[in-house]
Amino acid sequence: MKKYTVAILGATGAVGREMIKVLEERDFPIKELVPLASARSAGTTIKFAGKDVTVKEVTPNSFDGIDIVLGASPNSIAKEYAPYIVKAGAVFVDNSSAFRMDDNVPLVVPEINPDDVKLNKGIISNPNCSTIITLVALNAINKISPIKSIVASTYQATSGAGAGGPLELEQNVDDIKEGKEVTPKVFPYQIAYNVIPQIGSFLDDGYTTEEMKMQNEGRKIMHLPNLKVSCTCVRVPVVRSHSISVSVICEDALNVEEVKAAIAKEAGCRLYDDPANKIYPMPLVTSDQDLVFVGRIRKDLITDGAICLWCCGDQVRKGAATNAIQIAELLTK
Amino acid sequence: MKKYTVAILGATGAVGREMIKVLEERDFPIKELVPLASARSAGTTIKFAGKDVTVKEVTPNSFDGIDIVLGASPNSIAKEYAPYIVKAGAVFVDNSSAFRMDDNVPLVVPEINPDDVKLNKGIISNPNCSTIITLVALNAINKISPIKSIVASTYQATSGAGAGGPLELEQNVDDIKEGKEVTPKVFPYQIAYNVIPQIGSFLDDGYTTEEMKMQNEGRKIMHLPNLKVSCTCVRVPVVRSHSISVSVICEDALNVEEVKAAIAKEAGCRLYDDPANKIYPMPLVTSDQDLVFVGRIRKDLITDGAICLWCCGDQVRKGAATNAIQIAELLTK
């Protein structure tokens, strides 16, 4: 069995560290792991397969002999190093949003459009975290009848802002407890005991960059060029699972029972829908695992044949690290 | 000027205490305040207008000589004492849901349907808190063109579960900090660092009682018998302001600028919508005051002429106590 030399670009961040954990858990066929980071983090060590591996400073020459680069760095770093990665003949599976809407770059959720991986010219993008979680939940529905529109309101965890997000939430809580002034740095305002209807920056039409990702990326991933999404993205004081309230309209009328049956069988999903026994998705039950939990499935009361549901998934894992490694696994097949 | 003898049924709960505060703040013309509660709380004292007032045990004979009873008790208590209140000739302004859908009981948001107060036969109901906040935000829109449908996802504060809600949130946070097991009592699960997509109990169609209130009560308050609402109600770890993500479709197409201008002029609302300067409603800025803040006003991307917005208001005040006292003020006119 072929083994691969895998580099992690941004190995010391929240997603980078989770990628290393997921590679190990899933027994990815690794010849050598090369953790890369900025000069600031270089020299630190990371545990992988029982050994200490030293983090190296990323340079344009870091990619010789690498098969796959898993990107867990901001857009600017992804853009800076992508040309060197491609030139070195590696495939760049990038978690940043830098290349997601590039026509030459496949944008892949392995449960939905695995074959798009084959179209890569050296770069494959990992989609936005809320988009991945929502689309995995809706994939079974889209197979019954093509989705026309989605209304989504998100409840996004602090982990979506990187490792500093959950730390800032904890610091907020401590500061409030001690009567100290709260000084937000990662988030625009205090996130403890608050919800913030801003993720990303605002566009001229009043939507945020984050809110437009579900429509733009959703169209590309699901091959639905006319998909319409009205999205409201909200940060909530949760550690790491994102939740999304969804109303979905398809070409054809759906019924609740067929939707439940389809979701129960769908890869990547767990039907978690037994309200009488208080069984519904929550961050409390979906963190630190890879499935998207789907529940609260019911008729939309506005449009005949439309469906409302509630889904929840771990943002750091299926929303980022696990999805990237599933893409890398497709490359090994 | 006539002065009124006002009883508070459930004077020691979160809403009851806020009612007393709001009566004082708004300089309600009070002759005598009669705080009533269960035997357990009777005998304690409450500050009102600089004096200590003793809480009395509620009995069927508590209402002789009372002009207005402000109800801040559960449905069962409201149902038990309503006949005695009406028989004594007082008007019962009830915050419970016991009588809200009764054809003989007006359901009133003073900014929306003040004249309905005149139809009372001794009982007037105060609507559900999320419903009040959402409808105040949408009132200006409904005046431009009648609302046909609303998709709403709520972010409801712990105060909606009574005084024990915020206390349980705080206890959860402390228990987690100290590594203790979290034991939920007020909420079905741990609420700290979690969101719970259940408020109220589940109906056969998968909606909760809380979720159906926005449609059922909305129809009655807005005199829109065909209004359709698809609502998802979610508890979030916030202390006392509720937030709601709304998509609204009217008979006619709306544009964002006319909606903003109308909301800016509307009673009970504050247009709080300047995203470029990070101005949008949040629990952090809307607690402990009476206005519903409305922001994130933008075109819905699915339906031409539909509008998305985000509103936020203090659940204990405009969502409960203040609205009840505004109803009582209408009775004095």
CSV table of C-alpha atoms in Angstrom, one decimal, chain A residues 141-266:
chain,number,residue,atom,x,y,z
A,141,ILE,CA,-33.0,15.7,0.8
A,142,ASN,CA,-31.3,16.9,-2.3
A,143,LYS,CA,-31.2,13.3,-3.6
A,144,ILE,CA,-35.0,13.0,-3.2
A,145,SER,CA,-35.6,16.2,-5.1
A,146,PRO,CA,-33.2,19.1,-6.0
A,147,ILE,CA,-33.1,21.8,-3.5
A,148,LYS,CA,-34.4,25.2,-4.7
A,149,SER,CA,-33.9,27.4,-1.6
A,150,ILE,CA,-32.6,27.3,2.0
A,151,VAL,CA,-33.4,29.7,4.8
A,152,ALA,CA,-30.7,29.2,7.4
A,153,SER,CA,-29.9,30.8,10.8
A,154,THR,CA,-26.7,29.7,12.4
A,155,TYR,CA,-25.6,29.3,16.0
A,156,GLN,CA,-21.9,29.2,15.5
A,157,ALA,CA,-19.4,28.1,18.2
A,158,THR,CA,-16.4,30.2,19.2
A,159,SER,CA,-14.0,27.6,17.8
A,160,GLY,CA,-14.9,28.9,14.4
A,161,ALA,CA,-12.6,31.9,15.1
A,162,GLY,CA,-9.6,29.6,15.8
A,163,ALA,CA,-8.0,28.5,19.0
A,164,GLY,CA,-8.3,32.0,20.5
A,165,GLY,CA,-12.2,31.9,20.3
A,166,PRO,CA,-12.9,29.4,23.1
A,167,LEU,CA,-10.1,30.9,25.1
A,168,GLU,CA,-11.7,34.4,24.8
A,169,LEU,CA,-15.1,32.9,25.8
A,170,GLU,CA,-13.5,31.4,28.9
A,171,GLN,CA,-11.7,34.7,29.7
A,172,ASN,CA,-14.9,36.7,29.3
A,173,VAL,CA,-16.7,34.4,31.8
A,174,ASP,CA,-13.8,34.7,34.3
A,175,ASP,CA,-13.7,38.5,33.9
A,176,ILE,CA,-17.4,38.8,34.4
A,177,LYS,CA,-17.3,36.6,37.5
A,178,GLU,CA,-14.5,38.7,39.0
A,179,GLY,CA,-16.3,42.0,38.1
A,180,LYS,CA,-13.5,42.9,35.7
A,181,GLU,CA,-14.0,44.8,32.4
A,182,VAL,CA,-14.3,42.5,29.4
A,183,THR,CA,-11.9,43.3,26.6
A,184,PRO,CA,-12.9,41.5,23.4
A,185,LYS,CA,-10.1,40.8,20.9
A,186,VAL,CA,-11.1,37.8,18.8
A,187,PHE,CA,-14.8,38.8,18.6
A,188,PRO,CA,-16.2,42.2,18.0
A,189,TYR,CA,-18.0,42.2,21.4
A,190,GLN,CA,-18.2,40.2,24.6
A,191,ILE,CA,-19.3,36.7,23.5
A,192,ALA,CA,-20.1,35.3,27.0
A,193,TYR,CA,-23.8,35.6,27.8
A,194,ASN,CA,-24.3,37.3,24.4
A,195,VAL,CA,-25.0,36.4,20.8
A,196,ILE,CA,-23.3,38.4,18.0
A,197,PRO,CA,-25.0,38.6,14.5
A,198,GLN,CA,-21.7,39.2,12.7
A,199,ILE,CA,-19.3,36.6,11.4
A,200,GLY,CA,-16.9,37.9,8.8
A,201,SER,CA,-17.2,41.4,7.3
A,202,PHE,CA,-20.2,43.2,5.8
A,203,LEU,CA,-20.8,43.4,2.1
A,204,ASP,CA,-22.7,46.4,0.5
A,205,ASP,CA,-26.0,44.5,0.5
A,206,GLY,CA,-25.9,44.0,4.3
A,207,TYR,CA,-24.9,40.3,4.2
A,208,THR,CA,-21.7,39.2,5.7
A,209,THR,CA,-19.0,37.3,3.8
A,210,GLU,CA,-19.8,34.3,6.0
A,211,GLU,CA,-23.5,34.4,5.2
A,212,MET,CA,-22.9,34.4,1.4
A,213,LYS,CA,-20.7,31.3,1.6
A,214,MET,CA,-23.6,29.0,2.1
A,215,GLN,CA,-25.2,30.2,-1.2
A,216,ASN,CA,-22.0,30.5,-3.2
A,217,GLU,CA,-20.2,27.4,-1.9
A,218,GLY,CA,-23.5,25.5,-1.8
A,219,ARG,CA,-24.1,26.1,-5.5
A,220,LYS,CA,-20.7,24.8,-6.4
A,221,ILE,CA,-20.6,21.7,-4.1
A,222,MET,CA,-24.2,20.6,-4.9
A,223,HIS,CA,-24.0,21.4,-8.6
A,224,LEU,CA,-27.1,23.6,-8.1
A,225,PRO,CA,-26.2,26.8,-10.0
A,226,ASN,CA,-29.6,28.4,-9.2
A,227,LEU,CA,-29.7,27.5,-5.4
A,228,LYS,CA,-30.9,30.5,-3.4
A,229,VAL,CA,-29.9,30.8,0.3
A,230,SER,CA,-30.9,33.5,2.8
A,231,CYS,CA,-28.6,33.1,5.7
A,232,THR,CA,-28.1,34.8,9.0
A,233,CYS,CA,-24.8,33.9,10.8
A,234,VAL,CA,-24.7,34.3,14.5
A,235,ARG,CA,-21.9,33.7,17.0
A,236,VAL,CA,-23.1,32.1,20.2
A,237,PRO,CA,-21.2,31.3,23.5
A,238,VAL,CA,-20.6,27.6,22.7
A,239,VAL,CA,-17.2,26.0,22.5
A,240,ARG,CA,-17.0,24.0,19.3
A,241,SER,CA,-20.1,22.6,17.6
A,242,HIS,CA,-22.1,24.7,15.1
A,243,SER,CA,-25.9,24.4,15.0
A,244,ILE,CA,-28.1,25.5,12.1
A,245,SER,CA,-31.9,26.1,11.9
A,246,VAL,CA,-32.9,25.3,8.3
A,247,SER,CA,-36.1,25.6,6.2
A,248,VAL,CA,-35.6,23.9,2.8
A,249,ILE,CA,-37.7,24.0,-0.3
A,250,CYS,CA,-37.1,21.5,-3.1
A,251,GLU,CA,-38.4,21.1,-6.7
A,252,ASP,CA,-41.0,18.6,-5.5
A,253,ALA,CA,-43.0,18.4,-2.3
A,254,LEU,CA,-41.4,16.3,0.4
A,255,ASN,CA,-42.9,14.5,3.4
A,256,VAL,CA,-41.4,14.3,6.8
A,257,GLU,CA,-41.3,10.5,6.9
A,258,GLU,CA,-39.4,10.0,3.6
A,259,VAL,CA,-36.9,12.7,4.7
A,260,LYS,CA,-36.3,11.0,8.0
A,261,ALA,CA,-35.8,7.7,6.3
A,262,ALA,CA,-33.4,9.2,3.8
A,263,ILE,CA,-31.3,11.0,6.4
A,264,ALA,CA,-31.1,7.9,8.6
A,265,LYS,CA,-29.4,6.1,5.6
A,266,GLU,CA,-27.2,9.0,4.5
